[in-house]
Coordinates of C-alpha atoms in Angstrom, one line a residue:
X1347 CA 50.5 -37.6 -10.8
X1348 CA 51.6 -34.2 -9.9
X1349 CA 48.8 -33.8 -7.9
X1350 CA 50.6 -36.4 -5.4
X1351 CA 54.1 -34.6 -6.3
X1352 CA 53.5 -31.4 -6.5
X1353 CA 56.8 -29.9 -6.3
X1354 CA 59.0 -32.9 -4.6
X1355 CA 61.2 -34.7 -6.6
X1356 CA 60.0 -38.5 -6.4
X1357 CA 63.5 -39.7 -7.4
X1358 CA 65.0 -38.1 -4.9
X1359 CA 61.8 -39.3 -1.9
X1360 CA 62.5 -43.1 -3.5
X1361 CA 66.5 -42.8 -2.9
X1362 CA 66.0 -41.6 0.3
X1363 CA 63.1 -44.2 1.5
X1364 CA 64.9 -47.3 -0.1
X1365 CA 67.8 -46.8 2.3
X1366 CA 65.4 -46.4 5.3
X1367 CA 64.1 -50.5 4.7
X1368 CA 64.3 -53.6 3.0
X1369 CA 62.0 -54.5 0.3
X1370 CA 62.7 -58.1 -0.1
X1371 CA 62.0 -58.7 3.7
X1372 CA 58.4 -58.9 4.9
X1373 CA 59.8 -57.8 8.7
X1374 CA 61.5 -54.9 8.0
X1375 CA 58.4 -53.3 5.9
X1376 CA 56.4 -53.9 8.1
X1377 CA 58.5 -52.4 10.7
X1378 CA 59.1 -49.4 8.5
X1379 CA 55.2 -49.1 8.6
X1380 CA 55.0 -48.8 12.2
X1381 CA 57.0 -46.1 12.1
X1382 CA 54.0 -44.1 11.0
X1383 CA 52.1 -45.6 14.3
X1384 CA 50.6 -42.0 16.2
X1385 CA 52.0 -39.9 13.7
X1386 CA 50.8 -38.4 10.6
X1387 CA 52.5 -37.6 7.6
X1388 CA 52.7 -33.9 8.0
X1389 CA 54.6 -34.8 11.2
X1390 CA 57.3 -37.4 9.8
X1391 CA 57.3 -35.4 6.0
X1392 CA 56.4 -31.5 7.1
X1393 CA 58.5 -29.8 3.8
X1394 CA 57.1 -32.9 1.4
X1395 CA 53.3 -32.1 2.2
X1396 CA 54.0 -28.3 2.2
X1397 CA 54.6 -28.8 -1.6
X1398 CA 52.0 -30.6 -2.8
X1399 CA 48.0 -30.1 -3.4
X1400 CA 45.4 -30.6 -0.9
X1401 CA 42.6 -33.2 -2.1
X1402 CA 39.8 -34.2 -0.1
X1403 CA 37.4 -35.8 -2.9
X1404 CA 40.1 -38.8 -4.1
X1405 CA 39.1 -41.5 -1.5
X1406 CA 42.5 -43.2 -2.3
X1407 CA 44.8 -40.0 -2.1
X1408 CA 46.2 -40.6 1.4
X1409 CA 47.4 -44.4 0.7
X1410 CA 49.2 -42.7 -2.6
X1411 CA 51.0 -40.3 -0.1
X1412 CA 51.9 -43.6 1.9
X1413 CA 53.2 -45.3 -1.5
X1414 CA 55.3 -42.2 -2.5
X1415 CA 56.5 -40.5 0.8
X1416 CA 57.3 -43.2 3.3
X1417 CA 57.5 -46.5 1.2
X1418 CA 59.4 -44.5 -2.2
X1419 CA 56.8 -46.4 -4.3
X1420 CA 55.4 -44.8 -7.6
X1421 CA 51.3 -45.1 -7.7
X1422 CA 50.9 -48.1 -10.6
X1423 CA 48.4 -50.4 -12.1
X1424 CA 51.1 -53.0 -12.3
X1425 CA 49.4 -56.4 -11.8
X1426 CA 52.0 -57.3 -9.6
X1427 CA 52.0 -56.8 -5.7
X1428 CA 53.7 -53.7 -4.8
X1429 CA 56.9 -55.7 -3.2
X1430 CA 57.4 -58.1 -6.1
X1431 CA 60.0 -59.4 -4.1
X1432 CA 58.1 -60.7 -0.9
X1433 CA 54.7 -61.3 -3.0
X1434 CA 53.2 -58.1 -0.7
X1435 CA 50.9 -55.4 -1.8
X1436 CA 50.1 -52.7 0.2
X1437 CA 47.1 -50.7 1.1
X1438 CA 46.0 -48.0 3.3
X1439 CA 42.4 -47.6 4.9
X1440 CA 40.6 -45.7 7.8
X1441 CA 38.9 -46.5 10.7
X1442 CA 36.4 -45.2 12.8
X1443 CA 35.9 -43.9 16.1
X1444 CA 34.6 -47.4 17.2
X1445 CA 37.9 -49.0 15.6
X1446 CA 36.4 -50.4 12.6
X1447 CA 36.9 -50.2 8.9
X1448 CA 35.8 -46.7 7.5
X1449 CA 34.7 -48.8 4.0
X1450 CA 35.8 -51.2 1.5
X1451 CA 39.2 -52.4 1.1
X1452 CA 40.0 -52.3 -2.6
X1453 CA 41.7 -55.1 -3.9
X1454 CA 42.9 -55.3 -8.0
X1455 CA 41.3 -54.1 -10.6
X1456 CA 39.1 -56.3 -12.6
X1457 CA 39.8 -56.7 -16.1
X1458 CA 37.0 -58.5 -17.6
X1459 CA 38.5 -59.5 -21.2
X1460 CA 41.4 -60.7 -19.6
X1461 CA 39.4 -62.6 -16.3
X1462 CA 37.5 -65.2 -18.1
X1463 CA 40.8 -66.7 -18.7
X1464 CA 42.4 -66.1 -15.6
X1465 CA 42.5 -68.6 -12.1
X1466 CA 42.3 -68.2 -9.1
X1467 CA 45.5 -68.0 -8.4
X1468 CA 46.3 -65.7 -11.1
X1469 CA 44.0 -63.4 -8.3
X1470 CA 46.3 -64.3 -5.3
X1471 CA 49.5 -63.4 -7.3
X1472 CA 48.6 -59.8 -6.1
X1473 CA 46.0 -60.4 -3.6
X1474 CA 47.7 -63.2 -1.2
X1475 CA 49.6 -61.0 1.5
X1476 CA 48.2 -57.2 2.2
X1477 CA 50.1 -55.6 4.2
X1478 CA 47.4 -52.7 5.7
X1479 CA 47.8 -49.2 7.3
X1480 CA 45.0 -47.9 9.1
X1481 CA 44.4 -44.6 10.1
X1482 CA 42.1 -42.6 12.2
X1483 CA 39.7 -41.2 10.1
X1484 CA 38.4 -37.7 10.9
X1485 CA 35.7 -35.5 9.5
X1486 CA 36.8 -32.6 7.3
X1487 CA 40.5 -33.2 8.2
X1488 CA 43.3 -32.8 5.7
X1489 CA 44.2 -36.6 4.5
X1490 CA 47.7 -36.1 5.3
X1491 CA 47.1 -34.6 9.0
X1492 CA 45.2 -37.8 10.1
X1493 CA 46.9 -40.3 12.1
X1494 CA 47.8 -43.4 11.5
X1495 CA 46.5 -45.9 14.3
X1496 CA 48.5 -49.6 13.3
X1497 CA 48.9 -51.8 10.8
X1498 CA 48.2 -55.9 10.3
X1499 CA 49.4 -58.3 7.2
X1500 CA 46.4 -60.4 6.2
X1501 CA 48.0 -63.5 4.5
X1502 CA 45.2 -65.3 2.2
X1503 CA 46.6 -68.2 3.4
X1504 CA 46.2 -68.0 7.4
X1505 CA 43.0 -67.7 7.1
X1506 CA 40.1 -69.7 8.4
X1507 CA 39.5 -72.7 6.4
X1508 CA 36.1 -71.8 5.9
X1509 CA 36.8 -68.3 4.9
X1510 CA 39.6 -69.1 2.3
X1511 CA 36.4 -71.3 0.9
X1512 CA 33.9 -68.9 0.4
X1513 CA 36.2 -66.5 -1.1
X1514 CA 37.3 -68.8 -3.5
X1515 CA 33.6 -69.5 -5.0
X1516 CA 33.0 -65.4 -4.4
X1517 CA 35.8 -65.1 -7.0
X1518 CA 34.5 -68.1 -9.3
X1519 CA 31.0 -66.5 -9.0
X1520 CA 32.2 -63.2 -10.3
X1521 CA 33.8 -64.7 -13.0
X1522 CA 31.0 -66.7 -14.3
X1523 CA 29.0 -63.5 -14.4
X1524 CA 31.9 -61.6 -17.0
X1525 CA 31.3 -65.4 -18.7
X1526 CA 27.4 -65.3 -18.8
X1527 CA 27.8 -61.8 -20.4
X1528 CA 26.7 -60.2 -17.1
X1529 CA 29.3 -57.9 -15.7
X1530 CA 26.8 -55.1 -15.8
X1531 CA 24.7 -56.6 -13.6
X1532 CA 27.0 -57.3 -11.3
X1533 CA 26.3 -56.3 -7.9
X1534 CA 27.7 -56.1 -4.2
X1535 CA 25.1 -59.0 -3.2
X1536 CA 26.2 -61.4 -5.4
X1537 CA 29.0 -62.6 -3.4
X1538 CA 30.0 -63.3 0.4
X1539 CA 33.1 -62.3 1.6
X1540 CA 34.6 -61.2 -1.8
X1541 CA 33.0 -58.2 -3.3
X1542 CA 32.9 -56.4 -7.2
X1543 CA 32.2 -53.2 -6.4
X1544 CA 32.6 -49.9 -8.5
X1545 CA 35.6 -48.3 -9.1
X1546 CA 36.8 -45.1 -10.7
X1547 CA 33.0 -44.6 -12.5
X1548 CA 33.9 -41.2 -13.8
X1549 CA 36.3 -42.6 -16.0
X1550 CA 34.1 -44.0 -18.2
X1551 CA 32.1 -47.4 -19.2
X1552 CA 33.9 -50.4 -20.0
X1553 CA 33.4 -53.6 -22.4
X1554 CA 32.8 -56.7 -21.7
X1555 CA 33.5 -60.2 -23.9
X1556 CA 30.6 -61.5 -24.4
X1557 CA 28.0 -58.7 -24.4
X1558 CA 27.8 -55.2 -26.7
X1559 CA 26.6 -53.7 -23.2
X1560 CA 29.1 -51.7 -21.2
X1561 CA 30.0 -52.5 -17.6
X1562 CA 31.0 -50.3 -14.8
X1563 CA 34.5 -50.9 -13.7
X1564 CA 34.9 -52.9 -11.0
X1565 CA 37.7 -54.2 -8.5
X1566 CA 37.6 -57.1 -6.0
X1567 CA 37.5 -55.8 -2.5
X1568 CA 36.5 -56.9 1.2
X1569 CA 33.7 -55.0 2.6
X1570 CA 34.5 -53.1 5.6
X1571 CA 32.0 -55.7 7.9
X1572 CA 34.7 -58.7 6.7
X1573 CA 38.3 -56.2 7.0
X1574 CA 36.7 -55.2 10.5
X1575 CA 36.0 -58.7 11.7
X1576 CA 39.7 -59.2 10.4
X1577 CA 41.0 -56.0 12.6
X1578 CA 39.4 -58.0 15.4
X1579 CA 40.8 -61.6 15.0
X1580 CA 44.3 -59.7 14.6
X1581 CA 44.3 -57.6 17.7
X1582 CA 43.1 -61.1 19.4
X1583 CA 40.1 -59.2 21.1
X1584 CA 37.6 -61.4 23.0
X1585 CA 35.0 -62.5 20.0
X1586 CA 33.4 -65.4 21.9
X1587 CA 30.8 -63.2 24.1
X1588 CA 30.0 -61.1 20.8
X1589 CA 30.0 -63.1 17.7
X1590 CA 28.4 -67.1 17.8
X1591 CA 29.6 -68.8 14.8
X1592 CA 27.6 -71.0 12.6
X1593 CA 30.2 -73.4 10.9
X1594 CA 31.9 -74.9 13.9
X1595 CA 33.6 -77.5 11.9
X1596 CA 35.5 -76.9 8.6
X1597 CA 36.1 -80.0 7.9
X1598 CA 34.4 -80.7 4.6
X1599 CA 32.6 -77.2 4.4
X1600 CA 32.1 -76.4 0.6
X1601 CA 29.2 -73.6 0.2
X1602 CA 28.2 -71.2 3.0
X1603 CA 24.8 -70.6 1.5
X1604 CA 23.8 -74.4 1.0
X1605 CA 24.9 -75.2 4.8
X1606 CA 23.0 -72.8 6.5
X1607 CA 19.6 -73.3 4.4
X1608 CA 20.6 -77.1 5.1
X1609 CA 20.5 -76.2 9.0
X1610 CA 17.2 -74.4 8.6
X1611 CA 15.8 -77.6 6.8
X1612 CA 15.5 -79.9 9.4
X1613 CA 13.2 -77.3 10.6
X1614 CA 11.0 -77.0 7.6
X1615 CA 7.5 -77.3 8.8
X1616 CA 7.2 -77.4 11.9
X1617 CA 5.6 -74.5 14.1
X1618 CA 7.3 -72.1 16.2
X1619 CA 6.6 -74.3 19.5
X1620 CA 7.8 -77.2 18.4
X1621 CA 11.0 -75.8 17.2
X1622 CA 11.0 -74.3 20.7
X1623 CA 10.8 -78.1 22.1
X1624 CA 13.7 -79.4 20.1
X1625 CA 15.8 -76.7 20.5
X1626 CA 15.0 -77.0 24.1
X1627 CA 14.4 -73.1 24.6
X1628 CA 12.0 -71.7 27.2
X1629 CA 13.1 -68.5 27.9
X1630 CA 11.7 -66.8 24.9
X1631 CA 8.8 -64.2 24.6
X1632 CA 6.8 -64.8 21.5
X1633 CA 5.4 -61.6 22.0
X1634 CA 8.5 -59.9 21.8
X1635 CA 9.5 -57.9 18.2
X1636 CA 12.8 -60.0 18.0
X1637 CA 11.2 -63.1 18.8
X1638 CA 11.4 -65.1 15.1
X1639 CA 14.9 -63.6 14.8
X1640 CA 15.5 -65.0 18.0
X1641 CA 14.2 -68.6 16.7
X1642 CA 16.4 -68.2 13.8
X1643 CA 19.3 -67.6 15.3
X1644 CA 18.2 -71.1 17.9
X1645 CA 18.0 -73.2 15.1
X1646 CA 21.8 -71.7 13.8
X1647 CA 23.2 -73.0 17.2
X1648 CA 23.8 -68.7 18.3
X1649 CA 23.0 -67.2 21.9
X1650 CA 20.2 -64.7 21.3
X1651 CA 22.8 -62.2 23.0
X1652 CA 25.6 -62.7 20.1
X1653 CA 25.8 -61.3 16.2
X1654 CA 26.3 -64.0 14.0
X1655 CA 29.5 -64.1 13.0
X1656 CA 28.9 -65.2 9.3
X1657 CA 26.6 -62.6 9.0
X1658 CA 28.4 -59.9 10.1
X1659 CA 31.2 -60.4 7.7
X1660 CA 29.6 -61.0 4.7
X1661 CA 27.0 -57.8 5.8
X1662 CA 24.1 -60.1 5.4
X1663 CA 20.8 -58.5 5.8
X1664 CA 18.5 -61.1 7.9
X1665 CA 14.7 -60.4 7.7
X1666 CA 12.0 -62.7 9.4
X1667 CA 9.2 -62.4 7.5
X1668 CA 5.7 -63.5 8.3
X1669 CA 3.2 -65.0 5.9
X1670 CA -0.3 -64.8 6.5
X1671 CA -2.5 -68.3 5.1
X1672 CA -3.9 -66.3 1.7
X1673 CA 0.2 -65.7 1.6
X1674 CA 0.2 -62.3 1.8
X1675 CA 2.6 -60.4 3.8
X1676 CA 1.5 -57.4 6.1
X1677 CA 4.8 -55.8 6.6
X1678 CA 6.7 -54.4 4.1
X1679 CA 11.1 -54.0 4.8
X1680 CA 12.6 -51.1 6.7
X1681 CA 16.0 -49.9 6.7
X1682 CA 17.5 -47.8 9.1
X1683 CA 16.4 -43.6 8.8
X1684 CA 18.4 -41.4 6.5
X1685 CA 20.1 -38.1 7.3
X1686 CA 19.2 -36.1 4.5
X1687 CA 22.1 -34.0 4.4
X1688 CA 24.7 -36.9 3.5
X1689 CA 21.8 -38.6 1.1
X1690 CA 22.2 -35.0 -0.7
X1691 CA 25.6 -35.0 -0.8
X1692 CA 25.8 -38.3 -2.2
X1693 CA 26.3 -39.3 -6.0
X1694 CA 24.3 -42.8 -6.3
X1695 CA 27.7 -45.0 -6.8
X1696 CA 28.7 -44.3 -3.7
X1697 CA 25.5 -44.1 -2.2
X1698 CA 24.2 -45.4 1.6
X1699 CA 21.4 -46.3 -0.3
X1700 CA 22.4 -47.8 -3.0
X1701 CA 24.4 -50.6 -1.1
X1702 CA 22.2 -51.3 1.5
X1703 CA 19.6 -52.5 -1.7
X1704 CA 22.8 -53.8 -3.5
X1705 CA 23.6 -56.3 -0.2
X1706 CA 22.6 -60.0 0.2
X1707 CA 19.5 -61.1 1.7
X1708 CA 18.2 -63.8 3.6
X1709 CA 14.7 -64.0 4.2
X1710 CA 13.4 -66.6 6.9
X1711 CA 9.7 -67.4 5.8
X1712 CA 7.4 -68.2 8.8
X1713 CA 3.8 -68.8 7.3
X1714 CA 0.5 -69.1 9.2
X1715 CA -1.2 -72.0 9.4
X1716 CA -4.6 -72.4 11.9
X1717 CA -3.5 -69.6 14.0
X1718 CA 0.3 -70.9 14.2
X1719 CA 3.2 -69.8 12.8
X1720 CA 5.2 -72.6 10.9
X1721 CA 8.8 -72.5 9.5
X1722 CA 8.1 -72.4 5.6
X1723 CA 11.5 -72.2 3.9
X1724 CA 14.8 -70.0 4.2
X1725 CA 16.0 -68.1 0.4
X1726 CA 19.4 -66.6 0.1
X1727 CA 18.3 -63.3 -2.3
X1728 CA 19.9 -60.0 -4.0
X1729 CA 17.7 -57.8 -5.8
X1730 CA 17.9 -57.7 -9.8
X1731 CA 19.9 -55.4 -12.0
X1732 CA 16.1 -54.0 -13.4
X1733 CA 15.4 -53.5 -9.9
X1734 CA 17.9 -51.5 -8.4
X1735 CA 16.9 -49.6 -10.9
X1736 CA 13.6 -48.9 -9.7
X1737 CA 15.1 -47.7 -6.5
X1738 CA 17.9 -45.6 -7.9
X1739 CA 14.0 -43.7 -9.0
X1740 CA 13.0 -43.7 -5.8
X1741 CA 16.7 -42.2 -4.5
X1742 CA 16.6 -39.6 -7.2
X1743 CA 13.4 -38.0 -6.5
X1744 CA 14.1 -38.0 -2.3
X1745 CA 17.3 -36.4 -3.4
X1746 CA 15.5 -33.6 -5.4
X1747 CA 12.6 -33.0 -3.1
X1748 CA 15.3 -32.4 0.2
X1749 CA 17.3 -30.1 -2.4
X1750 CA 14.7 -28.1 -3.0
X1751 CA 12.7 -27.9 -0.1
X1752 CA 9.4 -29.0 -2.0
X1753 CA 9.0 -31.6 1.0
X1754 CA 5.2 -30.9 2.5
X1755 CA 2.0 -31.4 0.0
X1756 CA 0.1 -29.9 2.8
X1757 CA -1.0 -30.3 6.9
X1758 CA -4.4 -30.9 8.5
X1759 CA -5.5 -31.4 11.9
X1760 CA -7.8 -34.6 12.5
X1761 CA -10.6 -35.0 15.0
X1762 CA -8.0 -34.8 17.8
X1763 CA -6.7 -31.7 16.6
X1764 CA -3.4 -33.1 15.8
X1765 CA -1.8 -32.0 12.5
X1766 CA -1.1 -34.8 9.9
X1767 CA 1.7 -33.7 7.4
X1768 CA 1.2 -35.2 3.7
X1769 CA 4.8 -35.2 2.2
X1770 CA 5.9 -35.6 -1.5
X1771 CA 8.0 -38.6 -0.7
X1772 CA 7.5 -41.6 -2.9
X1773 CA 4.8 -43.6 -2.3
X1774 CA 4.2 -47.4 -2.3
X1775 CA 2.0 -46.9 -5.2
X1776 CA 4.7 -44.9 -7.2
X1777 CA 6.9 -47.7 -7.2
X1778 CA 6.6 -51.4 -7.4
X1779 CA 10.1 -52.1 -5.7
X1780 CA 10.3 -49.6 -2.9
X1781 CA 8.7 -46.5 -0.8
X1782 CA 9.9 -43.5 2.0
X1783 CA 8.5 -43.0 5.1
X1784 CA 8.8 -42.4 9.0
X1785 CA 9.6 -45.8 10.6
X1786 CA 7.5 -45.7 14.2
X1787 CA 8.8 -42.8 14.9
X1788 CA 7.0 -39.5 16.1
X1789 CA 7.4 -35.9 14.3
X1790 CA 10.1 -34.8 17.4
X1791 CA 12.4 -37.5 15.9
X1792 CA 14.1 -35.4 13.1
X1793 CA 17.3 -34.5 11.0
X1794 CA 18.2 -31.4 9.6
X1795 CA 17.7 -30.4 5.8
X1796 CA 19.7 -29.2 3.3
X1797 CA 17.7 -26.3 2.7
X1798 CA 14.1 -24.9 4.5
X1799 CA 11.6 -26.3 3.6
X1800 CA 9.4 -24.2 1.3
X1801 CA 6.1 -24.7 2.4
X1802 CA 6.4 -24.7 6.5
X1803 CA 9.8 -23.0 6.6
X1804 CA 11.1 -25.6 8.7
X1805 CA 15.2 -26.6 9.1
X1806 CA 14.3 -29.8 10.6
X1807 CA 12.2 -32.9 9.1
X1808 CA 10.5 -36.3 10.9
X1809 CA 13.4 -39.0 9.8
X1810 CA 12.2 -40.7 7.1
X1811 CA 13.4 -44.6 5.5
X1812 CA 13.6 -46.6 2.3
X1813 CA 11.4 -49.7 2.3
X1814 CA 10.9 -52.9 0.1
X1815 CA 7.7 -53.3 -0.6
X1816 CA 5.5 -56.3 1.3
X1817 CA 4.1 -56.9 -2.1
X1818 CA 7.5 -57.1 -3.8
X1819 CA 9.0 -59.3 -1.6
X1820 CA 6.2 -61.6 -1.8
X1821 CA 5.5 -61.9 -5.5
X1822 CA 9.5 -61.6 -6.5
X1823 CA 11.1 -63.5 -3.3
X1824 CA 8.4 -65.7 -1.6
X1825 CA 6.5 -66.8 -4.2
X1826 CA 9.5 -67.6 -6.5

């Protein structure tokens, strides 16, 4: 704790804050927390933060400041909320320059002896009313220099009916993987709105009831896709022209995944111009790159101009895949390019890469049939413990080559007289799950390196991406 402290005397800084608000009265803490509204702590504390360390590696360091030197609140594991007294818990986060969530919100910690025998409303004993700070996060700033932007209270139990639903069965799912002897496996993907994600890995492996094999330590959290949708909703900002939403009605909703494979199903079969003829669409360019998404999102009831809101939450990774008659599939699954500076500077856990092959899938299946394109079947997917695995292999040795500048195997000009560079990056053939390489783009589309490359001498490489493999995603999500 002393690296919070440092030299201040915490009795005193809880004496003094305690008489500045009441903490059996949801109004007046949340009016003491707009006092920190434009400001930053070094501007409301200056002698406080003079005494105590500077930290820029603990991700939750500036919300501990918040706890001790404006709230008078001692940094705990407590399972209660931390105002017992009003059932609130409190949490700091940043934002963006685009105003929204910097990550994850962490929620509690998950114990999983203690879990299994837990309910759901042992979870919203803590977790029902959060009030949140947010701040405006800034590169290589000191944590207690940043500004603090505003703050919102999200009450479990104001939310959408539909939201409060798939949370619910997140949690339940979570559980049932501690219960299946699973928590090791455990993954980002698994869930919806409600997320186990890692927490605190260098302290260590933890056990699990019903399995010999330790599990990393995990704590229930929103991803930043669902706290930002929430930042959105609370400022009352205009979400209609952005965001088309795909359960209208919440009357009776039960399971987010089953109603939206049930919308696709009265599709099932049919080719892409008669879907066009029911859904009474003519505007669309079937030679255009977005064109199946574009279907997709027709048969969901969304404008082609608007994200879908579910989606966009839950950070649900839609891919429309094609199947050719022999059902193979041509294209294999690109992410978005990598700067290989941040990959470098990233340990795995809390790695780009690893939670953009950690998120949930849904793959739309359009297979060929006479020269037509049908509507085969929809699959919800996240990809197996093994797996991710296999791509934490692939991640490694990127990260090594960048580091060490052993990037080019060698150049060659063709016919043309155009030189072809042969890199070191892993190969489809290496790796059953996934592969790097350039995605459409030309050698003038780059991002710097970490260090020269050793064989060119270049500071500057053609951007380069992780894909899944067509082959994998046929034979482990198509053809299952």
């Amino acid at each position: 704790m002393s690296v919070y402290f440092g030299e201040n005397d915490f009795e005193l800084i809880k004496a003094q804050r305690l008489g500045e608000y009441q903490d059996n009265c949801i109004k007046s803490i949340q009016s003491h927390a707009e006092k920190l509204n434009k400001k930053s702590l070094n501007e409301i504390y200056p002698s406080e933060m003079m005494n105590i360390p500077i930290s820029k590696k603990d991700k939750g360091y500036l919300g501990k400041l918040v706890e001790i030197y404006h709230f008078g609140i001692k940094p705990n594991n407590n399972p209660e909320p931390d105002f017992p007294k009003v059932n609130l818990e409190l949490k700091t986060t940043g934002l963006t320059e685009k105003n929204k969530a910097k990550e994850r919100l962490s929620l509690s910690m998950i114990n999983y002896h203690e879990i299994v025998n837990q309910t759901f409303e042992d979870f919203l004993k803590k977790n029902s009313k959060v009030l949140i700070i947010f701040y405006q996060y800034k590169k290589n700033e000191i944590y207690y220099k940043m500004k603090f932007a505003y703050n919102i209270i999200i009450d479990f139990h104001s939310l959408p009916e539909s939201d409060k639903t798939v949370i619910k069965a997140d949690w339940k799912k979570i559980v049932q993987a501690v219960k299946d002897a699973k928590a090791h496996e455990i993954s980002g993907g698994d869930t919806f709105y409600l997320k186990a994600d890692t927490k605190g890995c260098s302290g260590g492996m933890q056990s699990q009831p019903f399995s010999d094999i330790k599990a990393k330590p995990r704590a229930f959290c929103f991803p930043g896709s669902y706290l930002s949708s929430l930042i959105k909703l609370d400022v009352s900002e205009s979400l209609n022209q952005i965001y088309g939403k795909i359960i209208k009605n919440s009357k009776n909703f039960k399971d987010i995944e089953g109603f939206i494979i049930s919308k696709f199903k009265s599709f099932y079969n049919l080719s892409c111009e008669d879907i066009e003829k029911l859904l009474g669409v003519t505007i669309l360019n079937n030679k255009a790159k977005n064109y199946y998404a574009n279907l997709s999102k027709g048969i969901l009831g969304i404008d082609f101009k608007q994200k879908i809101e579910e989606f966009e939450k839950g950070n649900i990774c839609v891919k429309t895949i094609r199947v050719e008659e022999d059902n193979s599939i041509e294209q294999s699954v690109s992410f978005s390019a990598f700067k290989f500076i941040k990959l470098c500077s990233e340990d795995w856990e809390d790695s780009e890469t690893r939670e953009l092959f950690e998120q949930r899938f849904i793959f739309i299946f359009y297979k060929k049939k006479n020269s037509e394109y049908f509507l085969e079947k929809v699959k919800f997917w996240n990809m197996p413990y093994t797996d991710r695995g296999e791509v934490r292999k692939v991640w490694l040795k990127t990260k090594e080559l960048l580091n060490t500048g052993k990037i080019v195997k060698s150049e060659k000009s063709n016919i043309n007289g155009k030189t072809i560079t042969y890199n070191f990056f892993p190969k489809k053939s290496e790796n059953k799950v996934c592969h790097v390489r350039p995605h459409g783009s030309t050698k003038k589309e780059t991002y710097e390196l970490p260090v020269i490359e050793k064989t060119t001498g270049a500071k500057k490489f053609t951007k380069q991406c992780f894909w899944i493999n067509h082959d994998y995603i046929r034979d482990e999500v198509y053809l299952k």
